[in-house]
Short mmCIF file of C-alpha atoms in Angstrom, two decimals:
data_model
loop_
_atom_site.label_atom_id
_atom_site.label_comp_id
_atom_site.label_asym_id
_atom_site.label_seq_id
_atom_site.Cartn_x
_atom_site.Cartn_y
_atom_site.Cartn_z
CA UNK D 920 94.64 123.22 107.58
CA UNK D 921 95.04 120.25 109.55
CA UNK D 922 95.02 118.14 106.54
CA UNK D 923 97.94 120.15 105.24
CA UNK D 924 99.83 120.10 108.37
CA UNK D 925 99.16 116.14 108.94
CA UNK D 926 100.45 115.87 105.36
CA UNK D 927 103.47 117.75 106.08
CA UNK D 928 103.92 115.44 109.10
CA UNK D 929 103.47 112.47 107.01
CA UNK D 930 105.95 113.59 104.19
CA UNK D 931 108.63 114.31 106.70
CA UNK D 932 108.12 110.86 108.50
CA UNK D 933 108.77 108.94 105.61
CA UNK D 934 111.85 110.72 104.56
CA UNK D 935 114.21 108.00 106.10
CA UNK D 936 112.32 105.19 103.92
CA UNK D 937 112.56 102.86 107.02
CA UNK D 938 109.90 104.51 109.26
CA UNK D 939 107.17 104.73 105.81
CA UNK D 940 105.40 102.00 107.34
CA UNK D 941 105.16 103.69 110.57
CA UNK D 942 104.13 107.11 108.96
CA UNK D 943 101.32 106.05 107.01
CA UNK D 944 100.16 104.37 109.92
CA UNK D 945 100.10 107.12 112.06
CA UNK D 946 98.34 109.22 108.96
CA UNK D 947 95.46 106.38 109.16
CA UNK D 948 95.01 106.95 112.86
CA UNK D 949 95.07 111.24 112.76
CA UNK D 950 92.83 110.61 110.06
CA UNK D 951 90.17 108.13 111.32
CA UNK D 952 90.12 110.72 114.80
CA UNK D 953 89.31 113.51 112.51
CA UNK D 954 86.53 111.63 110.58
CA UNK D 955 85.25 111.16 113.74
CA UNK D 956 85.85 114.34 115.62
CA UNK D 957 87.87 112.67 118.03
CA UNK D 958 91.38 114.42 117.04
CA UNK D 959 93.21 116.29 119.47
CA UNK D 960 96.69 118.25 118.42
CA UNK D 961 97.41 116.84 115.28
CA UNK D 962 101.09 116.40 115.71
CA UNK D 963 100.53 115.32 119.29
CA UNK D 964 98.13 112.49 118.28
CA UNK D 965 100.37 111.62 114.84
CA UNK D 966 103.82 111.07 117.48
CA UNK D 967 101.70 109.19 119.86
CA UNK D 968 100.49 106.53 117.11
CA UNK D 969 104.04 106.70 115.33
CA UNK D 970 105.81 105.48 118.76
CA UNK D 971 103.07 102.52 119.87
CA UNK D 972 103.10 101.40 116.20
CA UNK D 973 107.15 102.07 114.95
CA UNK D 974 108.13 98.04 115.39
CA UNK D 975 104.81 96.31 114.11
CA UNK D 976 104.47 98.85 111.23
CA UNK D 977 108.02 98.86 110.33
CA UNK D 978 108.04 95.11 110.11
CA UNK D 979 105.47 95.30 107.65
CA UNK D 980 106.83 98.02 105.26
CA UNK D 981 109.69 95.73 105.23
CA UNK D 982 107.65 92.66 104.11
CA UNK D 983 106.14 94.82 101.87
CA UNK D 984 109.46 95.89 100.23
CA UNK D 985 111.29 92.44 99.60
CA UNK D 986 107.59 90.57 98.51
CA UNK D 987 108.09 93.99 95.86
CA UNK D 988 111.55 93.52 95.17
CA UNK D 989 111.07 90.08 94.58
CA UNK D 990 107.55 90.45 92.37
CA UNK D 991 109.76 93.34 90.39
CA UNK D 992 113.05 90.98 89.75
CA UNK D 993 111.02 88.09 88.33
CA UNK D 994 109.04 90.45 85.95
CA UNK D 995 112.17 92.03 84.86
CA UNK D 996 113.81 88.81 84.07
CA UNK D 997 111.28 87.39 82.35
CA UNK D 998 111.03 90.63 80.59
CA UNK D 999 114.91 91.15 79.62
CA UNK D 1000 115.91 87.60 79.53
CA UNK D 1001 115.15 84.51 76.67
CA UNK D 1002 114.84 81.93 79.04
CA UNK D 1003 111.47 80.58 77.07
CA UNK D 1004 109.60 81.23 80.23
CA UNK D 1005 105.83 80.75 80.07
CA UNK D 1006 103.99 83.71 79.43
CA UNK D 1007 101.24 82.27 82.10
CA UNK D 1008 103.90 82.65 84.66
CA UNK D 1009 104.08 86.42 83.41
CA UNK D 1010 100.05 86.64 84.60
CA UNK D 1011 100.31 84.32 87.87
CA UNK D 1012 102.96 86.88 89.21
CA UNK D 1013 101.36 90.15 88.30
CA UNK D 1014 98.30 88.23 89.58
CA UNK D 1015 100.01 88.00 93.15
CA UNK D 1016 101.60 91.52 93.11
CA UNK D 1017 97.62 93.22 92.63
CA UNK D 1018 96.86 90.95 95.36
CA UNK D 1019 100.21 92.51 97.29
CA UNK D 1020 98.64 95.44 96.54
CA UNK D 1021 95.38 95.02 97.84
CA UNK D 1022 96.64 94.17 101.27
CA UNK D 1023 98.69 97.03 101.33
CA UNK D 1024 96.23 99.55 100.83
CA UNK D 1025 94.25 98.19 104.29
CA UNK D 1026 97.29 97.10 106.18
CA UNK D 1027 98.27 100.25 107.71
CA UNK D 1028 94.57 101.57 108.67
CA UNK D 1029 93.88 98.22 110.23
CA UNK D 1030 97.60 98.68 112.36
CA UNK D 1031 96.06 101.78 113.37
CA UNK D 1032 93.44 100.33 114.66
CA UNK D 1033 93.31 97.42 115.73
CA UNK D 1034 95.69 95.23 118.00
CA UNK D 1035 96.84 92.48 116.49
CA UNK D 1036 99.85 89.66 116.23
CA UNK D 1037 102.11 90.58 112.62
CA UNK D 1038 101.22 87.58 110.57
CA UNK D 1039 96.89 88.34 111.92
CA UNK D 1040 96.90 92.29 110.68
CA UNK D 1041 98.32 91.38 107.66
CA UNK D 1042 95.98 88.34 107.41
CA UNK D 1043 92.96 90.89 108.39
CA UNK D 1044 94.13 93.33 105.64
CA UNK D 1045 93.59 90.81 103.39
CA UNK D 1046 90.42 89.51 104.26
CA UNK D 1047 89.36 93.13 103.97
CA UNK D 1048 90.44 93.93 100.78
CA UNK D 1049 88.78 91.03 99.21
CA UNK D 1050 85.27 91.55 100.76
CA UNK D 1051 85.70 95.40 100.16
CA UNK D 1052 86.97 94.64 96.75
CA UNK D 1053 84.70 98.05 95.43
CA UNK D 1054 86.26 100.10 98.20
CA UNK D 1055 89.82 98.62 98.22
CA UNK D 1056 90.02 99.71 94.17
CA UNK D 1057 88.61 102.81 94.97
CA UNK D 1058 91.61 103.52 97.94
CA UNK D 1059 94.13 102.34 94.84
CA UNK D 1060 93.15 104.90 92.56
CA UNK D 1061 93.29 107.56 95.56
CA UNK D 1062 96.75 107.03 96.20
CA UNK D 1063 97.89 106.46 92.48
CA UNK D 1064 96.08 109.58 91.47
CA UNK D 1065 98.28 112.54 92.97
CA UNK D 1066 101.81 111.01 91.77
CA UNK D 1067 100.36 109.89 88.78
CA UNK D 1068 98.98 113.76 88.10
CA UNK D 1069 101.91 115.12 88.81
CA UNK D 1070 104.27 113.44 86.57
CA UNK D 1071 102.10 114.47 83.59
CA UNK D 1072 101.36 118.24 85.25
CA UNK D 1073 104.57 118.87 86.39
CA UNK D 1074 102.37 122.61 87.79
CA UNK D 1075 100.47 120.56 90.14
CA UNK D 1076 103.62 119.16 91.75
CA UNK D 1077 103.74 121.29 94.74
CA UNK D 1078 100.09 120.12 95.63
CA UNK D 1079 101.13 117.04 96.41
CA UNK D 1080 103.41 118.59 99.66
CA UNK D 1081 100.35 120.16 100.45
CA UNK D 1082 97.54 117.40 99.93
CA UNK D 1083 98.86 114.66 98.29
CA UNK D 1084 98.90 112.11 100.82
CA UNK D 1085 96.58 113.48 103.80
CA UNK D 1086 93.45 114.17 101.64
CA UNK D 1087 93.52 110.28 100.04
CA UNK D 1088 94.22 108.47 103.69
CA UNK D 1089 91.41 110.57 104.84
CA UNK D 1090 89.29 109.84 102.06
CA UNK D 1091 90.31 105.99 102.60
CA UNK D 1092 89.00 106.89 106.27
CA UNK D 1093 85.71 107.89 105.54
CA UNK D 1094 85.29 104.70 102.91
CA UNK D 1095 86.14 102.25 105.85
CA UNK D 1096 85.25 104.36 108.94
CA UNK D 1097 81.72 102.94 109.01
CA UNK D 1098 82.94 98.68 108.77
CA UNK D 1099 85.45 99.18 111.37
CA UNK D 1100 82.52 100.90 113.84
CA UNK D 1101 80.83 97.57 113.38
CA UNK D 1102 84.28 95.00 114.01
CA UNK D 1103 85.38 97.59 117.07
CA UNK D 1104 81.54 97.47 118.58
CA UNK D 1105 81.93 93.57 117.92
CA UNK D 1106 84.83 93.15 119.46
CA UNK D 1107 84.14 95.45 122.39
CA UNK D 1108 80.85 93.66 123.36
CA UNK D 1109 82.69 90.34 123.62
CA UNK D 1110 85.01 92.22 125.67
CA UNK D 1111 82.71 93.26 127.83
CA UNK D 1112 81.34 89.77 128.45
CA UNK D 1113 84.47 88.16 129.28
CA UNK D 1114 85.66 91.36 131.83
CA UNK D 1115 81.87 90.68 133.38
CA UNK D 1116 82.75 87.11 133.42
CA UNK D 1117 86.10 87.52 135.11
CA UNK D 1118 84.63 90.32 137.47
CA UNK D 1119 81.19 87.62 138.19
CA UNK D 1120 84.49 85.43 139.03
CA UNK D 1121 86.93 87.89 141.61
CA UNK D 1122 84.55 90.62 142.11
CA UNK D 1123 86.57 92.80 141.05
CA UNK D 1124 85.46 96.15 138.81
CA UNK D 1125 88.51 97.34 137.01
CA UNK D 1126 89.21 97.35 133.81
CA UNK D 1127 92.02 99.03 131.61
CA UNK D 1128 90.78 101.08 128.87
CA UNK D 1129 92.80 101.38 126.00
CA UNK D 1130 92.38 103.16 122.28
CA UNK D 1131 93.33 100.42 120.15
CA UNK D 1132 91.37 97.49 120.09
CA UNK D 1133 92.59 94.33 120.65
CA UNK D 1134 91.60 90.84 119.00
CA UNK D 1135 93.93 88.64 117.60
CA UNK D 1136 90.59 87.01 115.73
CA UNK D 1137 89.40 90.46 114.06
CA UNK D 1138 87.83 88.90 110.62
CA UNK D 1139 87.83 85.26 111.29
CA UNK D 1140 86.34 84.84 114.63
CA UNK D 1141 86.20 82.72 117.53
CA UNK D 1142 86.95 78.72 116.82
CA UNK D 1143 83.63 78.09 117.52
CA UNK D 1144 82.10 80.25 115.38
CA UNK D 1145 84.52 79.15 112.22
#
């Protein structure tokens, strides 16, 4: 049930085209607090995630959309048109759009997440779907299966309002729910050395706890450590 109703919220939310980006973010974020049994209200928690993460995740859809546009133009010129292009050309841009794709399928679970600058999620998406290469395919053929089923069982069409995007985020959750444990128990341990630092420093004992996790250095690392 909550899987159909987060699905229902999800479907809605991308309605306007513009706020996709922020939708299946917020569908990541439901969907990694029910994996763990942290979820609240389900529309409660989807609103809260879909306001914090509207600009960041917007932006991105966006990128997403002209790098697509632009992949989809040059194919269909060199497709339609005899300008005695090189077919390697052909391969080197499909080559780069299944790349596109890759990041795409992590970009919005690690918005959810984790706190990060633009250009660094995107960057950490990346890096993700290359060393999770196995899981990343796996996350493809989730999200290509239920349109792709539909359109040659036209019967099973009305499953995808009820399933067809919750049940593969969620799926994609438990697949990377275990590797982002390990970065957020990273990052919160160095956290907590540099917040005893500063408090060794004022003697002071507050901190500010917040959901997300923040580190602009999420995959790479510190300079030193490079």
């Amino acid at each position: 049930a909550d899987l159909m109703w987060l699905n229902l919220l999800t479907l809605l939310c991308c309605i306007p085209v513009i706020t996709i980006g922020a939708s299946l973010t917020s569908a990541h974020y439901v969907a990694l607090k029910m994996k763990r049994n942290e979820e609240g209200y389900i529309a409660k928690e989807f609103f809260k995630a879909f306001k914090v993460n509207f600009k960041q995740s917007t932006l991105i859809w966006l990128i997403l959309l002209i790098i697509a546009a632009v992949i989809g133009a040059d194919l269909y010129i060199m497709k339609e048109t005899d300008l005695g292009i090189p077919e390697f050309f052909r391969v080197i841009i499909m080559a780069i759009g299944l790349l596109v794709i890759f990041m795409a399928v992590w970009v919005f679970p690690v918005q959810a997440k984790f706190i990060n600058t633009l250009s660094q999620t995107m960057k950490n998406a990346f890096s993700l779907s290359v060393i999770q290469i196995p899981k990343t395919l796996l996350m493809i053929v989730l999200y290509a299966a239920p349109p792709v089923l539909c359109i040659w069982f036209l019967q099973i069409f009305p499953l995808y309002f009820i399933l067809g995007l919750s049940l593969p985020i969620y799926i994609s959750a438990m697949l990377y729910n275990k590797m982002f444990q390990k970065l957020e128990d990273r990052i919160l341990e160095r956290i907590a050395q540099e917040e005893k630092a500063a408090e060794d420093e004022t003697g002071s004992e507050e901190s500010e706890e917040t959901e997300k996790i923040f580190s602009d250095e999420m995959i790479y690392g510190d300079k030193e450590q490079q």
